[in-house]
Amino acid sequence: MFWIDDNEIEIMAGRCWAELRRPLRAVTTLDAALARFDDTQARDKALYMTSLAHALIDGKEIERAALVTQESIRLAQGVGSVRPLERINGVVDRLQEFKASAGVAQVLSTWP
């Protein structure tokens, strides 16, 4: 369990809040923890950003959810893992409902 540090615990707490559909707690927790993640941890950061995007959608922050999704897509490119891509697909599916939004339209136009 060498990889579990305070930041990882905070990420897990934020992901739990997101799964429980408690967007205010999830967004606050995930924002703080993700701010300490470096882009060199692209796979993990892209994966965790999808939880933030889901929480933002639940909190009706659609434009920001689109921005976070776009950043997650950027980070996931070139990463040799399908897990972030699968999670991004889930976010993109939820964003379909808001395709009239300019930010969402941008995400949809760049996602396969």
PDB file of N, CA and C in Angstrom:
ATOM      1  N   MET A   1       0.818  -1.191   0.000  1.00  0.00           N
ATOM      2  CA  MET A   1       0.000   0.000   0.000  1.00  0.00           C
ATOM      3  C   MET A   1       0.869   1.265   0.000  1.00  0.00           C
ATOM      4  N   PHE A   2       2.065   1.150  -0.566  1.00  0.00           N
ATOM      5  CA  PHE A   2       3.001   2.261  -0.583  1.00  0.00           C
ATOM      6  C   PHE A   2       2.472   3.467  -1.340  1.00  0.00           C
ATOM      7  N   TRP A   3       1.549   3.286  -2.266  1.00  0.00           N
ATOM      8  CA  TRP A   3       1.075   4.377  -3.109  1.00  0.00           C
ATOM      9  C   TRP A   3      -0.060   5.165  -2.464  1.00  0.00           C
ATOM     10  N   ILE A   4      -0.575   4.672  -1.336  1.00  0.00           N
ATOM     11  CA  ILE A   4      -1.678   5.384  -0.688  1.00  0.00           C
ATOM     12  C   ILE A   4      -1.103   6.434   0.249  1.00  0.00           C
ATOM     13  N   ASP A   5      -1.317   7.682  -0.136  1.00  0.00           N
ATOM     14  CA  ASP A   5      -0.912   8.803   0.696  1.00  0.00           C
ATOM     15  C   ASP A   5      -2.151   9.650   0.982  1.00  0.00           C
ATOM     16  N   ASP A   6      -1.964  10.776   1.653  1.00  0.00           N
ATOM     17  CA  ASP A   6      -3.109  11.624   2.010  1.00  0.00           C
ATOM     18  C   ASP A   6      -3.881  12.094   0.785  1.00  0.00           C
ATOM     19  N   ASN A   7      -3.176  12.407  -0.287  1.00  0.00           N
ATOM     20  CA  ASN A   7      -3.843  12.872  -1.492  1.00  0.00           C
ATOM     21  C   ASN A   7      -4.682  11.759  -2.129  1.00  0.00           C
ATOM     22  N   GLU A   8      -4.149  10.558  -2.140  1.00  0.00           N
ATOM     23  CA  GLU A   8      -4.885   9.415  -2.701  1.00  0.00           C
ATOM     24  C   GLU A   8      -6.140   9.136  -1.874  1.00  0.00           C
ATOM     25  N   ILE A   9      -6.041   9.265  -0.577  1.00  0.00           N
ATOM     26  CA  ILE A   9      -7.208   9.076   0.293  1.00  0.00           C
ATOM     27  C   ILE A   9      -8.257  10.144  -0.002  1.00  0.00           C
ATOM     28  N   GLU A  10      -7.803  11.378  -0.223  1.00  0.00           N
ATOM     29  CA  GLU A  10      -8.734  12.457  -0.553  1.00  0.00           C
ATOM     30  C   GLU A  10      -9.413  12.202  -1.901  1.00  0.00           C
ATOM     31  N   ILE A  11      -8.654  11.704  -2.872  1.00  0.00           N
ATOM     32  CA  ILE A  11      -9.232  11.352  -4.173  1.00  0.00           C
ATOM     33  C   ILE A  11     -10.311  10.295  -3.987  1.00  0.00           C
ATOM     34  N   MET A  12     -10.006   9.263  -3.214  1.00  0.00           N
ATOM     35  CA  MET A  12     -10.980   8.187  -2.997  1.00  0.00           C
ATOM     36  C   MET A  12     -12.235   8.713  -2.296  1.00  0.00           C
ATOM     37  N   ALA A  13     -12.054   9.613  -1.351  1.00  0.00           N
ATOM     38  CA  ALA A  13     -13.214  10.206  -0.675  1.00  0.00           C
ATOM     39  C   ALA A  13     -14.062  10.994  -1.674  1.00  0.00           C
ATOM     40  N   GLY A  14     -13.418  11.773  -2.522  1.00  0.00           N
ATOM     41  CA  GLY A  14     -14.144  12.541  -3.531  1.00  0.00           C
ATOM     42  C   GLY A  14     -14.876  11.646  -4.513  1.00  0.00           C
ATOM     43  N   ARG A  15     -14.241  10.560  -4.910  1.00  0.00           N
ATOM     44  CA  ARG A  15     -14.889   9.612  -5.819  1.00  0.00           C
ATOM     45  C   ARG A  15     -16.099   8.962  -5.152  1.00  0.00           C
ATOM     46  N   CYS A  16     -15.987   8.672  -3.863  1.00  0.00           N
ATOM     47  CA  CYS A  16     -17.131   8.114  -3.133  1.00  0.00           C
ATOM     48  C   CYS A  16     -18.279   9.116  -3.092  1.00  0.00           C
ATOM     49  N   TRP A  17     -17.961  10.384  -2.792  1.00  0.00           N
ATOM     50  CA  TRP A  17     -19.009  11.412  -2.780  1.00  0.00           C
ATOM     51  C   TRP A  17     -19.663  11.516  -4.157  1.00  0.00           C
ATOM     52  N   ALA A  18     -18.875  11.399  -5.203  1.00  0.00           N
ATOM     53  CA  ALA A  18     -19.437  11.465  -6.559  1.00  0.00           C
ATOM     54  C   ALA A  18     -20.380  10.285  -6.807  1.00  0.00           C
ATOM     55  N   GLU A  19     -19.963   9.091  -6.417  1.00  0.00           N
ATOM     56  CA  GLU A  19     -20.807   7.906  -6.596  1.00  0.00           C
ATOM     57  C   GLU A  19     -22.094   8.003  -5.783  1.00  0.00           C
ATOM     58  N   LEU A  20     -22.023   8.664  -4.645  1.00  0.00           N
ATOM     59  CA  LEU A  20     -23.200   8.846  -3.800  1.00  0.00           C
ATOM     60  C   LEU A  20     -24.078  10.008  -4.267  1.00  0.00           C
ATOM     61  N   ARG A  21     -23.670  10.632  -5.374  1.00  0.00           N
ATOM     62  CA  ARG A  21     -24.408  11.774  -5.956  1.00  0.00           C
ATOM     63  C   ARG A  21     -24.521  12.930  -4.958  1.00  0.00           C
ATOM     64  N   ARG A  22     -23.380  13.230  -4.320  1.00  0.00           N
ATOM     65  CA  ARG A  22     -23.267  14.373  -3.423  1.00  0.00           C
ATOM     66  C   ARG A  22     -22.282  15.349  -4.060  1.00  0.00           C
ATOM     67  N   PRO A  23     -22.743  16.074  -5.102  1.00  0.00           N
ATOM     68  CA  PRO A  23     -21.824  16.865  -5.916  1.00  0.00           C
ATOM     69  C   PRO A  23     -21.081  17.963  -5.168  1.00  0.00           C
ATOM     70  N   LEU A  24     -21.712  18.622  -4.213  1.00  0.00           N
ATOM     71  CA  LEU A  24     -21.000  19.691  -3.509  1.00  0.00           C
ATOM     72  C   LEU A  24     -19.786  19.155  -2.772  1.00  0.00           C
ATOM     73  N   ARG A  25     -19.948  18.063  -2.084  1.00  0.00           N
ATOM     74  CA  ARG A  25     -18.814  17.461  -1.372  1.00  0.00           C
ATOM     75  C   ARG A  25     -17.800  16.869  -2.341  1.00  0.00           C
ATOM     76  N   ALA A  26     -18.296  16.223  -3.381  1.00  0.00           N
ATOM     77  CA  ALA A  26     -17.397  15.593  -4.356  1.00  0.00           C
ATOM     78  C   ALA A  26     -16.534  16.629  -5.055  1.00  0.00           C
ATOM     79  N   VAL A  27     -17.145  17.692  -5.544  1.00  0.00           N
ATOM     80  CA  VAL A  27     -16.407  18.703  -6.308  1.00  0.00           C
ATOM     81  C   VAL A  27     -15.358  19.370  -5.430  1.00  0.00           C
ATOM     82  N   THR A  28     -15.734  19.749  -4.238  1.00  0.00           N
ATOM     83  CA  THR A  28     -14.782  20.402  -3.337  1.00  0.00           C
ATOM     84  C   THR A  28     -13.586  19.496  -3.047  1.00  0.00           C
ATOM     85  N   THR A  29     -13.880  18.253  -2.732  1.00  0.00           N
ATOM     86  CA  THR A  29     -12.820  17.301  -2.385  1.00  0.00           C
ATOM     87  C   THR A  29     -11.942  16.978  -3.595  1.00  0.00           C
ATOM     88  N   LEU A  30     -12.557  16.701  -4.729  1.00  0.00           N
ATOM     89  CA  LEU A  30     -11.789  16.345  -5.925  1.00  0.00           C
ATOM     90  C   LEU A  30     -10.982  17.525  -6.459  1.00  0.00           C
ATOM     91  N   ASP A  31     -11.553  18.727  -6.423  1.00  0.00           N
ATOM     92  CA  ASP A  31     -10.792  19.908  -6.857  1.00  0.00           C
ATOM     93  C   ASP A  31      -9.506  20.057  -6.056  1.00  0.00           C
ATOM     94  N   ALA A  32      -9.624  19.932  -4.742  1.00  0.00           N
ATOM     95  CA  ALA A  32      -8.447  20.093  -3.882  1.00  0.00           C
ATOM     96  C   ALA A  32      -7.397  19.024  -4.163  1.00  0.00           C
ATOM     97  N   ALA A  33      -7.828  17.795  -4.276  1.00  0.00           N
ATOM     98  CA  ALA A  33      -6.877  16.701  -4.491  1.00  0.00           C
ATOM     99  C   ALA A  33      -6.272  16.741  -5.888  1.00  0.00           C
ATOM    100  N   LEU A  34      -7.084  17.002  -6.898  1.00  0.00           N
ATOM    101  CA  LEU A  34      -6.575  17.030  -8.271  1.00  0.00           C
ATOM    102  C   LEU A  34      -5.603  18.188  -8.500  1.00  0.00           C
ATOM    103  N   ALA A  35      -5.747  19.258  -7.750  1.00  0.00           N
ATOM    104  CA  ALA A  35      -4.818  20.382  -7.869  1.00  0.00           C
ATOM    105  C   ALA A  35      -3.394  19.962  -7.498  1.00  0.00           C
ATOM    106  N   ARG A  36      -3.274  18.906  -6.723  1.00  0.00           N
ATOM    107  CA  ARG A  36      -1.955  18.418  -6.309  1.00  0.00           C
ATOM    108  C   ARG A  36      -1.431  17.299  -7.211  1.00  0.00           C
ATOM    109  N   PHE A  37      -2.209  16.896  -8.210  1.00  0.00           N
ATOM    110  CA  PHE A  37      -1.769  15.871  -9.158  1.00  0.00           C
ATOM    111  C   PHE A  37      -1.052  16.539 -10.312  1.00  0.00           C
ATOM    112  N   ASP A  38       0.075  15.996 -10.668  1.00  0.00           N
ATOM    113  CA  ASP A  38       0.853  16.496 -11.783  1.00  0.00           C
ATOM    114  C   ASP A  38       0.395  15.800 -13.062  1.00  0.00           C
ATOM    115  N   ASP A  39       0.535  16.481 -14.201  1.00  0.00           N
ATOM    116  CA  ASP A  39       0.152  15.889 -15.480  1.00  0.00           C
ATOM    117  C   ASP A  39       1.002  14.681 -15.867  1.00  0.00           C
ATOM    118  N   THR A  40       2.132  14.492 -15.200  1.00  0.00           N
ATOM    119  CA  THR A  40       2.937  13.302 -15.478  1.00  0.00           C
ATOM    120  C   THR A  40       2.226  12.041 -14.979  1.00  0.00           C
ATOM    121  N   GLN A  41       1.232  12.205 -14.139  1.00  0.00           N
ATOM    122  CA  GLN A  41       0.402  11.094 -13.678  1.00  0.00           C
ATOM    123  C   GLN A  41      -0.872  11.064 -14.527  1.00  0.00           C
ATOM    124  N   ALA A  42      -0.685  11.133 -15.836  1.00  0.00           N
ATOM    125  CA  ALA A  42      -1.780  11.350 -16.775  1.00  0.00           C
ATOM    126  C   ALA A  42      -2.889  10.313 -16.661  1.00  0.00           C
ATOM    127  N   ARG A  43      -2.554   9.056 -16.552  1.00  0.00           N
ATOM    128  CA  ARG A  43      -3.579   8.019 -16.488  1.00  0.00           C
ATOM    129  C   ARG A  43      -4.473   8.224 -15.273  1.00  0.00           C
ATOM    130  N   ASP A  44      -3.867   8.352 -14.113  1.00  0.00           N
ATOM    131  CA  ASP A  44      -4.651   8.506 -12.891  1.00  0.00           C
ATOM    132  C   ASP A  44      -5.420   9.818 -12.876  1.00  0.00           C
ATOM    133  N   LYS A  45      -4.774  10.885 -13.299  1.00  0.00           N
ATOM    134  CA  LYS A  45      -5.439  12.179 -13.290  1.00  0.00           C
ATOM    135  C   LYS A  45      -6.628  12.191 -14.252  1.00  0.00           C
ATOM    136  N   ALA A  46      -6.464  11.624 -15.433  1.00  0.00           N
ATOM    137  CA  ALA A  46      -7.573  11.549 -16.394  1.00  0.00           C
ATOM    138  C   ALA A  46      -8.717  10.730 -15.819  1.00  0.00           C
ATOM    139  N   LEU A  47      -8.382   9.631 -15.192  1.00  0.00           N
ATOM    140  CA  LEU A  47      -9.389   8.766 -14.586  1.00  0.00           C
ATOM    141  C   LEU A  47     -10.150   9.501 -13.481  1.00  0.00           C
ATOM    142  N   TYR A  48      -9.429  10.149 -12.595  1.00  0.00           N
ATOM    143  CA  TYR A  48     -10.060  10.836 -11.464  1.00  0.00           C
ATOM    144  C   TYR A  48     -10.852  12.058 -11.913  1.00  0.00           C
ATOM    145  N   MET A  49     -10.421  12.671 -12.990  1.00  0.00           N
ATOM    146  CA  MET A  49     -11.161  13.825 -13.505  1.00  0.00           C
ATOM    147  C   MET A  49     -12.540  13.421 -14.019  1.00  0.00           C
ATOM    148  N   THR A  50     -12.700  12.175 -14.424  1.00  0.00           N
ATOM    149  CA  THR A  50     -14.032  11.742 -14.850  1.00  0.00           C
ATOM    150  C   THR A  50     -15.004  11.724 -13.680  1.00  0.00           C
ATOM    151  N   SER A  51     -14.516  11.406 -12.497  1.00  0.00           N
ATOM    152  CA  SER A  51     -15.381  11.479 -11.310  1.00  0.00           C
ATOM    153  C   SER A  51     -15.787  12.922 -11.043  1.00  0.00           C
ATOM    154  N   LEU A  52     -14.845  13.837 -11.223  1.00  0.00           N
ATOM    155  CA  LEU A  52     -15.162  15.255 -11.069  1.00  0.00           C
ATOM    156  C   LEU A  52     -16.193  15.682 -12.101  1.00  0.00           C
ATOM    157  N   ALA A  53     -16.036  15.239 -13.334  1.00  0.00           N
ATOM    158  CA  ALA A  53     -16.993  15.599 -14.384  1.00  0.00           C
ATOM    159  C   ALA A  53     -18.393  15.079 -14.060  1.00  0.00           C
ATOM    160  N   HIS A  54     -18.481  13.847 -13.585  1.00  0.00           N
ATOM    161  CA  HIS A  54     -19.786  13.305 -13.195  1.00  0.00           C
ATOM    162  C   HIS A  54     -20.411  14.136 -12.078  1.00  0.00           C
ATOM    163  N   ALA A  55     -19.610  14.506 -11.085  1.00  0.00           N
ATOM    164  CA  ALA A  55     -20.125  15.324  -9.976  1.00  0.00           C
ATOM    165  C   ALA A  55     -20.583  16.689 -10.474  1.00  0.00           C
ATOM    166  N   LEU A  56     -19.845  17.257 -11.400  1.00  0.00           N
ATOM    167  CA  LEU A  56     -20.241  18.551 -11.964  1.00  0.00           C
ATOM    168  C   LEU A  56     -21.552  18.439 -12.740  1.00  0.00           C
ATOM    169  N   ILE A  57     -21.741  17.366 -13.466  1.00  0.00           N
ATOM    170  CA  ILE A  57     -23.013  17.157 -14.161  1.00  0.00           C
ATOM    171  C   ILE A  57     -24.143  17.042 -13.142  1.00  0.00           C
ATOM    172  N   ASP A  58     -23.916  16.264 -12.092  1.00  0.00           N
ATOM    173  CA  ASP A  58     -24.933  16.127 -11.045  1.00  0.00           C
ATOM    174  C   ASP A  58     -25.255  17.468 -10.391  1.00  0.00           C
ATOM    175  N   GLY A  59     -24.252  18.326 -10.299  1.00  0.00           N
ATOM    176  CA  GLY A  59     -24.440  19.648  -9.715  1.00  0.00           C
ATOM    177  C   GLY A  59     -24.893  20.697 -10.713  1.00  0.00           C
ATOM    178  N   LYS A  60     -25.210  20.265 -11.929  1.00  0.00           N
ATOM    179  CA  LYS A  60     -25.702  21.141 -13.007  1.00  0.00           C
ATOM    180  C   LYS A  60     -24.673  22.180 -13.445  1.00  0.00           C
ATOM    181  N   GLU A  61     -23.400  21.864 -13.306  1.00  0.00           N
ATOM    182  CA  GLU A  61     -22.299  22.718 -13.772  1.00  0.00           C
ATOM    183  C   GLU A  61     -21.807  22.146 -15.102  1.00  0.00           C
ATOM    184  N   ILE A  62     -22.645  22.248 -16.104  1.00  0.00           N
ATOM    185  CA  ILE A  62     -22.421  21.552 -17.366  1.00  0.00           C
ATOM    186  C   ILE A  62     -21.216  22.095 -18.126  1.00  0.00           C
ATOM    187  N   GLU A  63     -21.071  23.395 -18.187  1.00  0.00           N
ATOM    188  CA  GLU A  63     -19.929  23.974 -18.925  1.00  0.00           C
ATOM    189  C   GLU A  63     -18.610  23.548 -18.288  1.00  0.00           C
ATOM    190  N   ARG A  64     -18.557  23.577 -16.965  1.00  0.00           N
ATOM    191  CA  ARG A  64     -17.319  23.158 -16.312  1.00  0.00           C
ATOM    192  C   ARG A  64     -17.110  21.658 -16.493  1.00  0.00           C
ATOM    193  N   ALA A  65     -18.183  20.881 -16.458  1.00  0.00           N
ATOM    194  CA  ALA A  65     -18.057  19.436 -16.703  1.00  0.00           C
ATOM    195  C   ALA A  65     -17.455  19.188 -18.085  1.00  0.00           C
ATOM    196  N   ALA A  66     -17.872  19.983 -19.056  1.00  0.00           N
ATOM    197  CA  ALA A  66     -17.324  19.848 -20.409  1.00  0.00           C
ATOM    198  C   ALA A  66     -15.837  20.181 -20.424  1.00  0.00           C
ATOM    199  N   LEU A  67     -15.443  21.231 -19.727  1.00  0.00           N
ATOM    200  CA  LEU A  67     -14.018  21.609 -19.668  1.00  0.00           C
ATOM    201  C   LEU A  67     -13.191  20.517 -19.004  1.00  0.00           C
ATOM    202  N   VAL A  68     -13.689  19.978 -17.921  1.00  0.00           N
ATOM    203  CA  VAL A  68     -12.976  18.912 -17.209  1.00  0.00           C
ATOM    204  C   VAL A  68     -12.876  17.671 -18.093  1.00  0.00           C
ATOM    205  N   THR A  69     -13.936  17.368 -18.818  1.00  0.00           N
ATOM    206  CA  THR A  69     -13.923  16.219 -19.721  1.00  0.00           C
ATOM    207  C   THR A  69     -12.901  16.427 -20.833  1.00  0.00           C
ATOM    208  N   GLN A  70     -12.857  17.629 -21.369  1.00  0.00           N
ATOM    209  CA  GLN A  70     -11.877  17.938 -22.425  1.00  0.00           C
ATOM    210  C   GLN A  70     -10.448  17.744 -21.906  1.00  0.00           C
ATOM    211  N   GLU A  71     -10.195  18.170 -20.677  1.00  0.00           N
ATOM    212  CA  GLU A  71      -8.868  18.002 -20.087  1.00  0.00           C
ATOM    213  C   GLU A  71      -8.576  16.521 -19.839  1.00  0.00           C
ATOM    214  N   SER A  72      -9.565  15.784 -19.417  1.00  0.00           N
ATOM    215  CA  SER A  72      -9.399  14.353 -19.202  1.00  0.00           C
ATOM    216  C   SER A  72      -9.061  13.647 -20.510  1.00  0.00           C
ATOM    217  N   ILE A  73      -9.727  14.044 -21.586  1.00  0.00           N
ATOM    218  CA  ILE A  73      -9.437  13.482 -22.905  1.00  0.00           C
ATOM    219  C   ILE A  73      -7.990  13.783 -23.299  1.00  0.00           C
ATOM    220  N   ARG A  74      -7.569  15.027 -23.082  1.00  0.00           N
ATOM    221  CA  ARG A  74      -6.192  15.407 -23.418  1.00  0.00           C
ATOM    222  C   ARG A  74      -5.188  14.543 -22.665  1.00  0.00           C
ATOM    223  N   LEU A  75      -5.421  14.367 -21.379  1.00  0.00           N
ATOM    224  CA  LEU A  75      -4.495  13.582 -20.562  1.00  0.00           C
ATOM    225  C   LEU A  75      -4.501  12.102 -20.951  1.00  0.00           C
ATOM    226  N   ALA A  76      -5.653  11.585 -21.344  1.00  0.00           N
ATOM    227  CA  ALA A  76      -5.774  10.156 -21.654  1.00  0.00           C
ATOM    228  C   ALA A  76      -5.158   9.780 -22.995  1.00  0.00           C
ATOM    229  N   GLN A  77      -4.957  10.759 -23.868  1.00  0.00           N
ATOM    230  CA  GLN A  77      -4.360  10.464 -25.173  1.00  0.00           C
ATOM    231  C   GLN A  77      -2.942   9.957 -24.985  1.00  0.00           C
ATOM    232  N   GLY A  78      -2.669   8.855 -25.593  1.00  0.00           N
ATOM    233  CA  GLY A  78      -1.322   8.298 -25.514  1.00  0.00           C
ATOM    234  C   GLY A  78      -1.057   7.467 -24.277  1.00  0.00           C
ATOM    235  N   VAL A  79      -2.034   7.359 -23.394  1.00  0.00           N
ATOM    236  CA  VAL A  79      -1.872   6.537 -22.201  1.00  0.00           C
ATOM    237  C   VAL A  79      -2.254   5.113 -22.576  1.00  0.00           C
ATOM    238  N   GLY A  80      -1.458   4.171 -22.202  1.00  0.00           N
ATOM    239  CA  GLY A  80      -1.688   2.783 -22.592  1.00  0.00           C
ATOM    240  C   GLY A  80      -2.695   2.059 -21.714  1.00  0.00           C
ATOM    241  N   SER A  81      -3.768   2.724 -21.353  1.00  0.00           N
ATOM    242  CA  SER A  81      -4.788   2.113 -20.515  1.00  0.00           C
ATOM    243  C   SER A  81      -6.165   2.445 -21.075  1.00  0.00           C
ATOM    244  N   VAL A  82      -7.030   1.442 -21.123  1.00  0.00           N
ATOM    245  CA  VAL A  82      -8.385   1.679 -21.632  1.00  0.00           C
ATOM    246  C   VAL A  82      -9.326   2.192 -20.544  1.00  0.00           C
ATOM    247  N   ARG A  83      -8.945   2.040 -19.304  1.00  0.00           N
ATOM    248  CA  ARG A  83      -9.850   2.431 -18.213  1.00  0.00           C
ATOM    249  C   ARG A  83     -10.258   3.903 -18.255  1.00  0.00           C
ATOM    250  N   PRO A  84      -9.315   4.847 -18.406  1.00  0.00           N
ATOM    251  CA  PRO A  84      -9.751   6.250 -18.503  1.00  0.00           C
ATOM    252  C   PRO A  84     -10.674   6.479 -19.695  1.00  0.00           C
ATOM    253  N   LEU A  85     -10.390   5.828 -20.821  1.00  0.00           N
ATOM    254  CA  LEU A  85     -11.226   5.991 -22.014  1.00  0.00           C
ATOM    255  C   LEU A  85     -12.644   5.477 -21.779  1.00  0.00           C
ATOM    256  N   GLU A  86     -12.756   4.372 -21.073  1.00  0.00           N
ATOM    257  CA  GLU A  86     -14.083   3.846 -20.739  1.00  0.00           C
ATOM    258  C   GLU A  86     -14.852   4.815 -19.849  1.00  0.00           C
ATOM    259  N   ARG A  87     -14.151   5.387 -18.870  1.00  0.00           N
ATOM    260  CA  ARG A  87     -14.801   6.352 -17.963  1.00  0.00           C
ATOM    261  C   ARG A  87     -15.175   7.626 -18.716  1.00  0.00           C
ATOM    262  N   ILE A  88     -14.326   8.063 -19.638  1.00  0.00           N
ATOM    263  CA  ILE A  88     -14.650   9.247 -20.444  1.00  0.00           C
ATOM    264  C   ILE A  88     -15.895   8.973 -21.273  1.00  0.00           C
ATOM    265  N   ASN A  89     -16.003   7.772 -21.828  1.00  0.00           N
ATOM    266  CA  ASN A  89     -17.212   7.406 -22.580  1.00  0.00           C
ATOM    267  C   ASN A  89     -18.467   7.587 -21.735  1.00  0.00           C
ATOM    268  N   GLY A  90     -18.403   7.202 -20.473  1.00  0.00           N
ATOM    269  CA  GLY A  90     -19.541   7.364 -19.573  1.00  0.00           C
ATOM    270  C   GLY A  90     -19.922   8.818 -19.372  1.00  0.00           C
ATOM    271  N   VAL A  91     -18.918   9.675 -19.234  1.00  0.00           N
ATOM    272  CA  VAL A  91     -19.184  11.113 -19.084  1.00  0.00           C
ATOM    273  C   VAL A  91     -19.774  11.672 -20.372  1.00  0.00           C
ATOM    274  N   VAL A  92     -19.178  11.313 -21.504  1.00  0.00           N
ATOM    275  CA  VAL A  92     -19.658  11.801 -22.800  1.00  0.00           C
ATOM    276  C   VAL A  92     -21.109  11.373 -23.024  1.00  0.00           C
ATOM    277  N   ASP A  93     -21.443  10.157 -22.628  1.00  0.00           N
ATOM    278  CA  ASP A  93     -22.831   9.699 -22.746  1.00  0.00           C
ATOM    279  C   ASP A  93     -23.775  10.604 -21.948  1.00  0.00           C
ATOM    280  N   ARG A  94     -23.363  10.957 -20.752  1.00  0.00           N
ATOM    281  CA  ARG A  94     -24.209  11.833 -19.925  1.00  0.00           C
ATOM    282  C   ARG A  94     -24.284  13.244 -20.491  1.00  0.00           C
ATOM    283  N   LEU A  95     -23.212  13.692 -21.124  1.00  0.00           N
ATOM    284  CA  LEU A  95     -23.194  15.047 -21.686  1.00  0.00           C
ATOM    285  C   LEU A  95     -24.078  15.176 -22.929  1.00  0.00           C
ATOM    286  N   GLN A  96     -24.413  14.071 -23.576  1.00  0.00           N
ATOM    287  CA  GLN A  96     -25.248  14.108 -24.781  1.00  0.00           C
ATOM    288  C   GLN A  96     -26.526  14.918 -24.560  1.00  0.00           C
ATOM    289  N   GLU A  97     -27.074  14.819 -23.376  1.00  0.00           N
ATOM    290  CA  GLU A  97     -28.312  15.528 -23.035  1.00  0.00           C
ATOM    291  C   GLU A  97     -28.158  17.046 -23.149  1.00  0.00           C
ATOM    292  N   PHE A  98     -26.931  17.525 -23.054  1.00  0.00           N
ATOM    293  CA  PHE A  98     -26.660  18.955 -23.031  1.00  0.00           C
ATOM    294  C   PHE A  98     -25.915  19.424 -24.278  1.00  0.00           C
ATOM    295  N   LYS A  99     -26.121  18.735 -25.399  1.00  0.00           N
ATOM    296  CA  LYS A  99     -25.347  19.010 -26.607  1.00  0.00           C
ATOM    297  C   LYS A  99     -25.589  20.403 -27.183  1.00  0.00           C
ATOM    298  N   ALA A 100     -26.624  21.105 -26.722  1.00  0.00           N
ATOM    299  CA  ALA A 100     -26.857  22.482 -27.167  1.00  0.00           C
ATOM    300  C   ALA A 100     -25.848  23.451 -26.547  1.00  0.00           C
ATOM    301  N   SER A 101     -25.200  23.035 -25.482  1.00  0.00           N
ATOM    302  CA  SER A 101     -24.169  23.844 -24.825  1.00  0.00           C
ATOM    303  C   SER A 101     -22.920  23.884 -25.707  1.00  0.00           C
ATOM    304  N   ALA A 102     -22.333  25.052 -25.841  1.00  0.00           N
ATOM    305  CA  ALA A 102     -21.135  25.200 -26.680  1.00  0.00           C
ATOM    306  C   ALA A 102     -19.984  24.330 -26.182  1.00  0.00           C
ATOM    307  N   GLY A 103     -19.785  24.297 -24.876  1.00  0.00           N
ATOM    308  CA  GLY A 103     -18.711  23.485 -24.330  1.00  0.00           C
ATOM    309  C   GLY A 103     -18.908  22.006 -24.578  1.00  0.00           C
ATOM    310  N   VAL A 104     -20.137  21.567 -24.423  1.00  0.00           N
ATOM    311  CA  VAL A 104     -20.452  20.156 -24.666  1.00  0.00           C
ATOM    312  C   VAL A 104     -20.311  19.835 -26.151  1.00  0.00           C
ATOM    313  N   ALA A 105     -20.776  20.729 -26.997  1.00  0.00           N
ATOM    314  CA  ALA A 105     -20.632  20.520 -28.447  1.00  0.00           C
ATOM    315  C   ALA A 105     -19.164  20.352 -28.820  1.00  0.00           C
ATOM    316  N   GLN A 106     -18.298  21.117 -28.184  1.00  0.00           N
ATOM    317  CA  GLN A 106     -16.855  21.006 -28.439  1.00  0.00           C
ATOM    318  C   GLN A 106     -16.343  19.621 -28.051  1.00  0.00           C
ATOM    319  N   VAL A 107     -16.749  19.139 -26.878  1.00  0.00           N
ATOM    320  CA  VAL A 107     -16.330  17.802 -26.434  1.00  0.00           C
ATOM    321  C   VAL A 107     -16.826  16.752 -27.416  1.00  0.00           C
ATOM    322  N   LEU A 108     -18.089  16.834 -27.777  1.00  0.00           N
ATOM    323  CA  LEU A 108     -18.684  15.834 -28.668  1.00  0.00           C
ATOM    324  C   LEU A 108     -18.035  15.831 -30.040  1.00  0.00           C
ATOM    325  N   SER A 109     -17.578  16.993 -30.490  1.00  0.00           N
ATOM    326  CA  SER A 109     -16.949  17.064 -31.800  1.00  0.00           C
ATOM    327  C   SER A 109     -15.532  16.477 -31.821  1.00  0.00           C
ATOM    328  N   THR A 110     -14.908  16.390 -30.656  1.00  0.00           N
ATOM    329  CA  THR A 110     -13.539  15.878 -30.594  1.00  0.00           C
ATOM    330  C   THR A 110     -13.469  14.440 -30.120  1.00  0.00           C
ATOM    331  N   TRP A 111     -14.576  13.919 -29.607  1.00  0.00           N
ATOM    332  CA  TRP A 111     -14.571  12.556 -29.078  1.00  0.00           C
ATOM    333  C   TRP A 111     -15.083  11.586 -30.141  1.00  0.00           C
ATOM    334  N   PRO A 112     -14.376  10.487 -30.306  1.00  0.00           N
ATOM    335  CA  PRO A 112     -14.777   9.512 -31.343  1.00  0.00           C
ATOM    336  C   PRO A 112     -16.171   8.976 -31.180  1.00  0.00           C
TER     337      PRO A 112
END
